[in-house]
Amino acid sequence: KPVECLSACSEERYSVHINCGGPEANIGNTIYEADDEPGGAAKYESKREDWQTSTTGHIWDVDSSSYNYKAENMSILRMDNSVLYTNARFTPLSLTYHVRCLVNGNYTIKLHFAEIVMRDNRSYYSLGRRIFDVYIQDIVVLKDFDIVKAAGGVDKVYIHNYTAPVTNGALEIRLHWAGKGTTRSPTKGTYGPLISAIDVESDFKPPTKGRRKRFIVAGAVGVLSDGTPIAVKQLSAKSKQGNREGYMAPEYALYGYLTYKADVYSFGVVALEIVSGMNNVKFRRDENFVCLLDWVLYLQKNGDIMEIVDPRLGSEFNKKEVVRMINVALLCTNQSPALRPTMSRVVSMLEGKTDVEELVMVPSTLGDPSGYATALHNKFAQSSVNGSLSETQSLVKSSEGPWTTSSSSSAQDLYPISKS
């Protein structure tokens, strides 16, 4: 079910250990998670939050009820940590492990293999040859891989080490049968990728509690100690800004794809909350709007965008600054990451050092590329013909007219307002 695999991570991970095809196992201080669910000809297993598996392939003339995509050892195993090699995960065609919730950086990956099905004795079980390819992050790391040759025999361990970068919080390990080796020896279906265990360890240490970077907060813009401006989604562990689901960029919430532009989106949501005094997630104007941002996009296209301003402010605010804040927020919450400004440019626009970019946002889903194309066309067409427009020629359609306010009785305030 897509919703399960796309749910937000409850915490970030720096390592993962999987006993492929077997139960949970303890090796020293390391706990290898169980991976003992039956596979399928086209099955995606998504019960876990931070890693999932998918299996493909089926032998047509083999009873599917007896084929569970797991292998068990054929003899007594005498290698160290034999619990990791007693069982294995295998498939006739393709086996993929999707690891999520990882902190970005380099990881040392260990792939554990041991041939526990085919034999090297004088029986017909010695006639089979298992050959497959292994990909990590879509890069071939093992080509025409034969476990028996690499390990020097059956029931012997081969561990392949590889360092791979994680740039979007996710790691993919895929094993694929490319048609080589035997398919009917020793029995039908005894071929294809097989793996015993997986270790993923970061090449860097998790941060020590109490020693994280401190922020210098300027409004809703955070500045690191080196002067780098960033978006602040949560100012402290005790912050009550709301749950993080309401601040996640759509490309991350839907597809798990994370870039530095995701924080730009989050800042845009926070900026709209500051202007309106309402919470993005708890906002419920009527059944047509699921969140505050949804309503703002509607007003930007069809109504008076100044309706979002908190009416409790009365007239005690600078209208030009509010207009600038709203426009910048809309730029930040563009559904296309490529069309969002950088945080350094956001700071410059908010400070009035540069003009606010003109960008007609086209409400669309990430699956609608035409929405992106239209927005991109509008952005470059406007800049090439008119140049940088002033803030008074902004997205706010009625900034020159009389200002009126309205609010929903069901909307909840985000922060208490003090005029002192």
Short mmCIF file of C-alpha atoms in Angstrom, two decimals:
data_model
loop_
_atom_site.label_atom_id
_atom_site.label_comp_id
_atom_site.label_asym_id
_atom_site.label_seq_id
_atom_site.Cartn_x
_atom_site.Cartn_y
_atom_site.Cartn_z
CA LYS A 1 0.00 0.00 0.00
CA PRO A 2 1.65 3.28 -1.08
CA VAL A 3 0.44 5.23 1.97
CA GLU A 4 2.36 2.93 4.30
CA CYS A 5 5.67 3.23 2.47
CA LEU A 6 5.36 7.01 2.13
CA SER A 7 4.63 7.77 5.77
CA ALA A 8 6.97 10.15 7.55
CA CYS A 9 9.92 8.68 9.45
CA SER A 10 9.55 8.83 13.22
CA GLU A 11 13.31 9.14 13.58
CA GLU A 12 16.46 9.17 11.47
CA ARG A 13 18.75 6.15 11.36
CA TYR A 14 22.49 5.76 11.04
CA SER A 15 22.55 2.00 10.50
CA VAL A 16 20.42 -1.01 9.63
CA HIS A 17 21.00 -4.76 10.06
CA ILE A 18 18.81 -7.36 8.36
CA ASN A 19 18.81 -11.16 8.68
CA CYS A 20 17.58 -11.80 5.14
CA GLY A 21 14.99 -14.59 5.00
CA GLY A 22 15.42 -15.37 8.68
CA PRO A 23 14.23 -14.42 12.19
CA GLU A 24 15.63 -11.72 14.46
CA ALA A 25 19.18 -12.52 15.53
CA ASN A 26 21.61 -11.12 18.08
CA ILE A 27 25.31 -11.03 17.12
CA GLY A 28 27.28 -9.41 19.92
CA ASN A 29 25.74 -5.97 20.47
CA THR A 30 24.10 -5.94 17.05
CA ILE A 31 20.45 -6.87 16.53
CA TYR A 32 19.62 -8.14 13.05
CA GLU A 33 15.98 -7.48 12.23
CA ALA A 34 13.80 -10.34 11.03
CA ASP A 35 13.00 -10.67 7.33
CA ASP A 36 10.93 -13.84 7.42
CA GLU A 37 7.71 -12.89 5.61
CA PRO A 38 6.89 -15.01 2.54
CA GLY A 39 7.77 -13.37 -0.76
CA GLY A 40 5.72 -13.40 -3.94
CA ALA A 41 5.90 -13.24 -7.71
CA ALA A 42 5.19 -9.51 -7.51
CA LYS A 43 5.11 -8.57 -3.83
CA TYR A 44 6.04 -5.41 -1.96
CA GLU A 45 6.39 -5.85 1.80
CA SER A 46 5.86 -2.53 3.62
CA LYS A 47 5.13 -3.44 7.24
CA ARG A 48 8.27 -1.73 8.52
CA GLU A 49 8.79 2.01 8.69
CA ASP A 50 12.44 2.27 7.69
CA TRP A 51 13.00 -0.59 5.21
CA GLN A 52 10.91 -2.62 2.83
CA THR A 53 11.44 -5.49 0.40
CA SER A 54 10.09 -6.34 -3.02
CA THR A 55 10.33 -9.69 -4.82
CA THR A 56 9.52 -10.54 -8.43
CA GLY A 57 9.58 -13.69 -10.53
CA HIS A 58 7.79 -17.03 -10.60
CA ILE A 59 8.53 -20.49 -12.03
CA TRP A 60 5.42 -21.37 -13.99
CA ASP A 61 5.56 -25.13 -13.55
CA VAL A 62 6.43 -25.01 -9.83
CA ASP A 63 3.65 -25.06 -7.24
CA SER A 64 3.50 -21.50 -5.87
CA SER A 65 2.30 -22.71 -2.46
CA SER A 66 5.65 -24.47 -1.91
CA TYR A 67 7.73 -21.54 -3.11
CA ASN A 68 8.02 -18.91 -0.38
CA TYR A 69 11.10 -17.03 -1.67
CA LYS A 70 13.19 -18.15 1.31
CA ALA A 71 15.98 -20.74 1.42
CA GLU A 72 16.99 -23.02 4.30
CA ASN A 73 20.34 -24.70 4.83
CA MET A 74 20.79 -28.22 3.46
CA SER A 75 23.44 -29.31 6.02
CA ILE A 76 24.97 -28.39 9.37
CA LEU A 77 26.67 -25.01 9.22
CA ARG A 78 29.96 -24.57 11.05
CA MET A 79 30.90 -20.99 10.17
CA ASP A 80 30.96 -18.14 12.72
CA ASN A 81 27.61 -16.45 13.31
CA SER A 82 25.85 -19.31 11.53
CA VAL A 83 22.45 -17.94 12.58
CA LEU A 84 22.83 -15.35 9.81
CA TYR A 85 23.34 -18.03 7.16
CA THR A 86 20.87 -20.70 8.24
CA ASN A 87 18.21 -18.96 6.15
CA ALA A 88 18.43 -16.70 3.12
CA ARG A 89 16.15 -14.60 0.95
CA PHE A 90 16.05 -15.52 -2.73
CA THR A 91 13.92 -15.03 -5.83
CA PRO A 92 13.87 -16.30 -9.44
CA LEU A 93 14.19 -12.81 -10.93
CA SER A 94 14.67 -9.68 -8.80
CA LEU A 95 15.01 -8.91 -5.08
CA THR A 96 15.18 -5.33 -3.80
CA TYR A 97 15.73 -3.86 -0.34
CA HIS A 98 14.54 -0.26 0.07
CA VAL A 99 16.12 1.37 3.16
CA ARG A 100 14.62 4.69 4.28
CA CYS A 101 14.99 7.20 7.10
CA LEU A 102 18.79 7.38 6.78
CA VAL A 103 20.81 10.50 7.57
CA ASN A 104 22.56 11.70 4.41
CA GLY A 105 26.22 10.79 4.06
CA ASN A 106 28.47 7.86 3.14
CA TYR A 107 27.63 4.36 4.37
CA THR A 108 29.74 1.20 4.48
CA ILE A 109 27.55 -1.64 3.26
CA LYS A 110 28.27 -5.29 3.95
CA LEU A 111 26.43 -7.91 1.90
CA HIS A 112 26.61 -11.41 3.42
CA PHE A 113 26.42 -14.46 1.12
CA ALA A 114 26.61 -18.22 1.65
CA GLU A 115 25.40 -20.91 -0.78
CA ILE A 116 23.19 -23.14 1.38
CA VAL A 117 21.11 -24.83 -1.33
CA MET A 118 23.46 -26.13 -4.02
CA ARG A 119 26.10 -28.69 -3.02
CA ASP A 120 29.66 -29.50 -4.08
CA ASN A 121 29.45 -33.27 -3.50
CA ARG A 122 28.89 -36.05 -6.01
CA SER A 123 25.09 -35.71 -5.97
CA TYR A 124 23.04 -33.94 -8.62
CA TYR A 125 22.84 -30.96 -6.23
CA SER A 126 26.41 -30.13 -7.29
CA LEU A 127 25.41 -29.52 -10.91
CA GLY A 128 23.72 -26.17 -10.35
CA ARG A 129 25.35 -22.76 -10.78
CA ARG A 130 23.82 -19.60 -9.30
CA ILE A 131 24.88 -16.42 -11.14
CA PHE A 132 23.35 -12.95 -10.69
CA ASP A 133 24.14 -9.22 -10.54
CA VAL A 134 24.06 -6.87 -7.54
CA TYR A 135 23.25 -3.15 -7.73
CA ILE A 136 23.64 -0.54 -4.98
CA GLN A 137 22.10 2.87 -5.69
CA ASP A 138 21.63 1.74 -9.33
CA ILE A 139 25.37 1.02 -9.72
CA VAL A 140 26.56 -2.51 -10.56
CA VAL A 141 28.85 -3.64 -7.72
CA LEU A 142 28.87 -7.37 -8.52
CA LYS A 143 28.59 -8.58 -12.12
CA ASP A 144 27.96 -12.27 -12.95
CA PHE A 145 28.40 -13.00 -9.26
CA ASP A 146 28.83 -16.67 -8.24
CA ILE A 147 28.66 -17.20 -4.46
CA VAL A 148 30.47 -20.55 -4.57
CA LYS A 149 33.41 -19.12 -6.49
CA ALA A 150 33.66 -16.01 -4.32
CA ALA A 151 33.42 -17.94 -1.02
CA GLY A 152 35.57 -20.88 -2.15
CA GLY A 153 32.84 -23.49 -1.79
CA VAL A 154 29.34 -24.10 -0.45
CA ASP A 155 28.37 -23.36 3.17
CA LYS A 156 31.17 -20.80 3.26
CA VAL A 157 30.79 -17.10 3.86
CA TYR A 158 31.61 -14.29 1.46
CA ILE A 159 31.10 -10.68 2.63
CA HIS A 160 31.23 -7.93 0.02
CA ASN A 161 32.06 -4.43 1.30
CA TYR A 162 31.01 -1.31 -0.57
CA THR A 163 30.80 2.39 0.29
CA ALA A 164 27.77 4.21 -1.11
CA PRO A 165 26.48 7.78 -0.70
CA VAL A 166 23.02 8.50 0.67
CA THR A 167 21.79 11.87 -0.59
CA ASN A 168 18.01 11.69 -0.19
CA GLY A 169 17.67 9.65 2.98
CA ALA A 170 17.25 6.38 1.07
CA LEU A 171 19.37 3.42 -0.02
CA GLU A 172 18.45 0.77 -2.59
CA ILE A 173 20.08 -2.66 -2.84
CA ARG A 174 18.90 -4.78 -5.78
CA LEU A 175 19.82 -8.32 -6.78
CA HIS A 176 18.89 -9.36 -10.31
CA TRP A 177 19.06 -12.59 -12.31
CA ALA A 178 20.20 -11.79 -15.87
CA GLY A 179 19.59 -15.21 -17.40
CA LYS A 180 22.93 -16.84 -16.61
CA GLY A 181 23.66 -20.05 -14.73
CA THR A 182 21.45 -23.13 -14.46
CA THR A 183 17.66 -23.08 -14.08
CA ARG A 184 16.75 -26.78 -13.61
CA SER A 185 19.64 -28.11 -11.51
CA PRO A 186 19.38 -29.47 -8.94
CA THR A 187 15.64 -28.76 -9.18
CA LYS A 188 13.37 -26.40 -11.08
CA GLY A 189 13.53 -22.89 -9.65
CA THR A 190 16.78 -23.39 -7.69
CA TYR A 191 18.52 -20.36 -9.16
CA GLY A 192 18.43 -16.59 -9.04
CA PRO A 193 19.67 -14.07 -6.44
CA LEU A 194 20.28 -15.22 -2.87
CA ILE A 195 21.47 -13.15 0.11
CA SER A 196 21.94 -14.00 3.79
CA ALA A 197 22.29 -10.68 5.61
CA ILE A 198 22.79 -6.92 5.13
CA ASP A 199 24.66 -4.36 7.27
CA VAL A 200 24.45 -0.60 6.60
CA GLU A 201 26.63 1.58 8.87
CA SER A 202 27.25 5.33 8.50
CA ASP A 203 30.84 6.51 8.13
CA PHE A 204 30.09 9.27 10.64
CA LYS A 205 28.90 9.26 14.22
CA PRO A 206 25.41 10.36 15.34
CA PRO A 207 25.38 13.78 17.06
CA THR A 208 25.77 13.77 20.82
CA LYS A 209 22.71 15.04 22.68
CA GLY A 210 23.18 18.59 23.90
CA ARG A 211 25.93 19.36 21.37
CA ARG A 212 23.88 20.19 18.32
CA LYS A 213 24.33 23.44 16.39
CA ARG A 214 22.75 26.46 17.99
CA PHE A 215 20.55 28.81 16.01
CA ILE A 216 20.44 32.58 16.00
CA VAL A 217 16.78 33.22 15.35
CA ALA A 218 15.80 36.23 13.30
CA GLY A 219 12.03 36.20 12.97
CA ALA A 220 11.26 32.89 11.28
CA VAL A 221 14.66 32.71 9.59
CA GLY A 222 17.44 30.76 11.30
CA VAL A 223 21.11 31.60 10.84
CA LEU A 224 23.84 29.05 11.55
CA SER A 225 26.92 30.09 13.49
CA ASP A 226 28.83 30.38 10.20
CA GLY A 227 26.28 32.88 8.88
CA THR A 228 24.37 30.50 6.60
CA PRO A 229 20.64 31.37 6.58
CA ILE A 230 18.27 28.40 6.88
CA ALA A 231 14.56 27.77 7.36
CA VAL A 232 13.49 27.12 10.94
CA LYS A 233 10.67 24.60 11.24
CA GLN A 234 10.99 24.02 14.97
CA LEU A 235 12.84 26.49 17.15
CA SER A 236 13.36 24.12 20.08
CA ALA A 237 12.38 20.71 21.37
CA LYS A 238 9.52 22.33 23.30
CA SER A 239 8.19 24.31 20.36
CA LYS A 240 4.45 24.01 19.77
CA GLN A 241 4.43 25.13 16.16
CA GLY A 242 2.60 21.94 15.23
CA ASN A 243 3.41 18.48 13.90
CA ARG A 244 5.96 18.28 11.13
CA GLU A 245 3.60 16.64 8.63
CA GLY A 246 2.10 20.05 7.89
CA TYR A 247 5.51 21.42 6.93
CA MET A 248 6.87 18.65 4.69
CA ALA A 249 7.53 19.45 1.05
CA PRO A 250 5.26 17.48 -1.33
CA GLU A 251 8.16 15.73 -3.08
CA TYR A 252 9.29 14.34 0.29
CA ALA A 253 5.83 13.55 1.67
CA LEU A 254 4.77 11.73 -1.51
CA TYR A 255 7.99 10.19 -2.82
CA GLY A 256 10.54 10.38 -0.01
CA TYR A 257 12.78 12.61 -2.15
CA LEU A 258 14.59 15.17 0.01
CA THR A 259 16.74 18.13 -1.05
CA TYR A 260 17.72 21.36 0.66
CA LYS A 261 14.76 23.00 -1.11
CA ALA A 262 12.43 21.00 1.20
CA ASP A 263 13.34 23.36 4.05
CA VAL A 264 12.51 26.30 1.81
CA TYR A 265 9.01 24.89 1.41
CA SER A 266 8.71 24.44 5.18
CA PHE A 267 9.74 28.04 5.77
CA GLY A 268 7.06 29.21 3.35
CA VAL A 269 4.39 27.41 5.37
CA VAL A 270 5.70 28.93 8.61
CA ALA A 271 5.68 32.39 7.02
CA LEU A 272 2.01 32.03 6.04
CA GLU A 273 1.19 30.90 9.59
CA ILE A 274 2.89 34.01 11.00
CA VAL A 275 0.91 36.32 8.71
CA SER A 276 -2.41 34.61 9.34
CA GLY A 277 -1.95 33.58 12.97
CA MET A 278 -3.38 30.17 12.05
CA ASN A 279 -2.03 26.63 11.95
CA ASN A 280 -1.59 25.06 8.51
CA VAL A 281 -2.73 21.58 9.58
CA LYS A 282 -5.56 22.58 11.94
CA PHE A 283 -7.01 25.14 9.53
CA ARG A 284 -10.52 24.16 8.40
CA ARG A 285 -12.41 26.93 6.60
CA ASP A 286 -14.82 24.60 4.81
CA GLU A 287 -14.81 21.25 3.06
CA ASN A 288 -13.11 22.69 -0.04
CA PHE A 289 -9.85 23.54 1.75
CA VAL A 290 -7.75 20.91 3.50
CA CYS A 291 -5.13 23.28 4.93
CA LEU A 292 -4.13 26.94 5.19
CA LEU A 293 -1.84 26.73 2.15
CA ASP A 294 -4.70 25.33 0.08
CA TRP A 295 -6.84 28.36 0.94
CA VAL A 296 -4.02 30.82 0.22
CA LEU A 297 -3.46 29.31 -3.23
CA TYR A 298 -7.18 29.67 -3.92
CA LEU A 299 -7.19 33.33 -2.85
CA GLN A 300 -4.08 34.03 -4.90
CA LYS A 301 -5.86 32.86 -8.01
CA ASN A 302 -9.48 33.86 -7.38
CA GLY A 303 -9.77 36.36 -4.55
CA ASP A 304 -8.19 38.92 -2.27
CA ILE A 305 -4.96 37.46 -0.88
CA MET A 306 -5.01 39.98 1.97
CA GLU A 307 -7.85 37.98 3.54
CA ILE A 308 -5.24 35.74 5.13
CA VAL A 309 -3.86 38.55 7.34
CA ASP A 310 -4.73 38.03 11.01
CA PRO A 311 -7.65 40.46 11.68
CA ARG A 312 -6.46 40.95 15.27
CA LEU A 313 -3.62 43.03 13.89
CA GLY A 314 -6.14 45.69 12.91
CA SER A 315 -4.27 48.36 10.99
CA GLU A 316 -1.12 48.18 13.10
CA PHE A 317 1.16 46.70 10.47
CA ASN A 318 3.09 47.74 7.40
CA LYS A 319 1.02 46.60 4.43
CA LYS A 320 3.99 46.62 2.07
CA GLU A 321 5.93 44.29 4.35
CA VAL A 322 2.95 41.93 4.66
CA VAL A 323 2.60 41.81 0.87
CA ARG A 324 6.29 41.04 0.58
CA MET A 325 6.03 38.26 3.21
CA ILE A 326 3.06 36.62 1.46
CA ASN A 327 4.73 36.73 -1.94
CA VAL A 328 7.94 35.24 -0.62
CA ALA A 329 5.96 32.51 1.16
CA LEU A 330 4.17 31.61 -2.07
CA LEU A 331 7.49 31.41 -3.89
CA CYS A 332 8.82 29.10 -1.19
CA THR A 333 5.80 26.78 -1.32
CA ASN A 334 5.93 26.18 -5.06
CA GLN A 335 5.28 22.50 -5.67
CA SER A 336 8.32 22.31 -7.94
CA PRO A 337 11.56 22.30 -5.89
CA ALA A 338 13.47 23.74 -8.86
CA LEU A 339 11.29 26.88 -8.85
CA ARG A 340 11.73 27.64 -5.14
CA PRO A 341 14.31 30.31 -4.24
CA THR A 342 17.34 29.55 -2.12
CA MET A 343 17.20 30.57 1.52
CA SER A 344 19.88 33.20 0.99
CA ARG A 345 17.68 34.80 -1.68
CA VAL A 346 14.63 34.49 0.60
CA VAL A 347 16.46 36.45 3.29
CA SER A 348 17.49 39.08 0.74
CA MET A 349 13.90 39.49 -0.49
CA LEU A 350 12.49 39.73 3.04
CA GLU A 351 15.05 42.37 3.96
CA GLY A 352 14.11 44.37 0.87
CA LYS A 353 17.59 44.14 -0.64
CA THR A 354 16.25 42.49 -3.80
CA ASP A 355 12.86 42.57 -5.49
CA VAL A 356 10.45 39.73 -4.88
CA GLU A 357 10.44 37.45 -7.88
CA GLU A 358 7.30 37.33 -9.99
CA LEU A 359 6.03 33.76 -10.18
CA VAL A 360 2.46 32.78 -11.03
CA MET A 361 2.02 29.56 -9.09
CA VAL A 362 -0.01 26.91 -10.81
CA PRO A 363 -1.73 24.65 -8.23
CA SER A 364 -1.07 21.10 -9.39
CA THR A 365 0.06 17.74 -8.15
CA LEU A 366 3.59 16.48 -8.51
CA GLY A 367 2.32 13.96 -10.99
CA ASP A 368 1.23 16.72 -13.38
CA PRO A 369 4.33 17.88 -15.26
CA SER A 370 2.29 20.41 -17.22
CA GLY A 371 1.80 22.39 -14.03
CA TYR A 372 5.54 22.71 -13.62
CA ALA A 373 6.01 23.58 -17.27
CA THR A 374 3.44 26.36 -17.07
CA ALA A 375 4.99 27.82 -13.94
CA LEU A 376 8.46 27.65 -15.44
CA HIS A 377 7.25 29.29 -18.65
CA ASN A 378 5.56 32.13 -16.74
CA LYS A 379 8.66 32.70 -14.62
CA PHE A 380 11.08 33.08 -17.50
CA ALA A 381 8.63 34.80 -19.84
CA GLN A 382 7.96 37.52 -17.26
CA SER A 383 11.65 37.98 -16.42
CA SER A 384 12.71 38.20 -20.07
CA VAL A 385 10.02 40.68 -21.13
CA ASN A 386 9.54 42.86 -18.09
CA GLY A 387 12.65 42.23 -16.00
CA SER A 388 12.35 42.23 -12.23
CA LEU A 389 8.98 43.62 -11.24
CA SER A 390 8.50 45.67 -8.13
CA GLU A 391 6.66 44.41 -5.10
CA THR A 392 3.64 46.53 -5.93
CA GLN A 393 3.22 44.46 -9.14
CA SER A 394 3.19 41.27 -7.16
CA LEU A 395 1.01 38.22 -6.76
CA VAL A 396 -1.32 40.11 -4.47
CA LYS A 397 -4.14 41.01 -6.81
CA SER A 398 -5.91 43.67 -4.81
CA SER A 399 -3.11 45.38 -2.91
CA GLU A 400 -4.15 48.74 -4.35
CA GLY A 401 -7.77 48.41 -3.36
CA PRO A 402 -9.50 48.65 0.02
CA TRP A 403 -8.39 46.10 2.56
CA THR A 404 -10.94 43.83 4.18
CA THR A 405 -10.43 40.88 6.45
CA SER A 406 -12.24 37.69 7.18
CA SER A 407 -11.45 34.61 9.22
CA SER A 408 -12.88 31.22 9.96
CA SER A 409 -14.38 30.57 13.33
CA SER A 410 -13.07 27.00 13.12
CA ALA A 411 -9.47 28.02 12.41
CA GLN A 412 -7.17 27.82 15.41
CA ASP A 413 -4.61 30.48 16.30
CA LEU A 414 -0.98 29.57 15.99
CA TYR A 415 0.61 32.16 18.27
CA PRO A 416 -0.82 34.67 20.77
CA ILE A 417 -0.64 38.24 19.49
CA SER A 418 0.86 41.00 21.61
CA LYS A 419 0.72 44.62 20.43
CA SER A 420 2.98 45.91 23.16
#
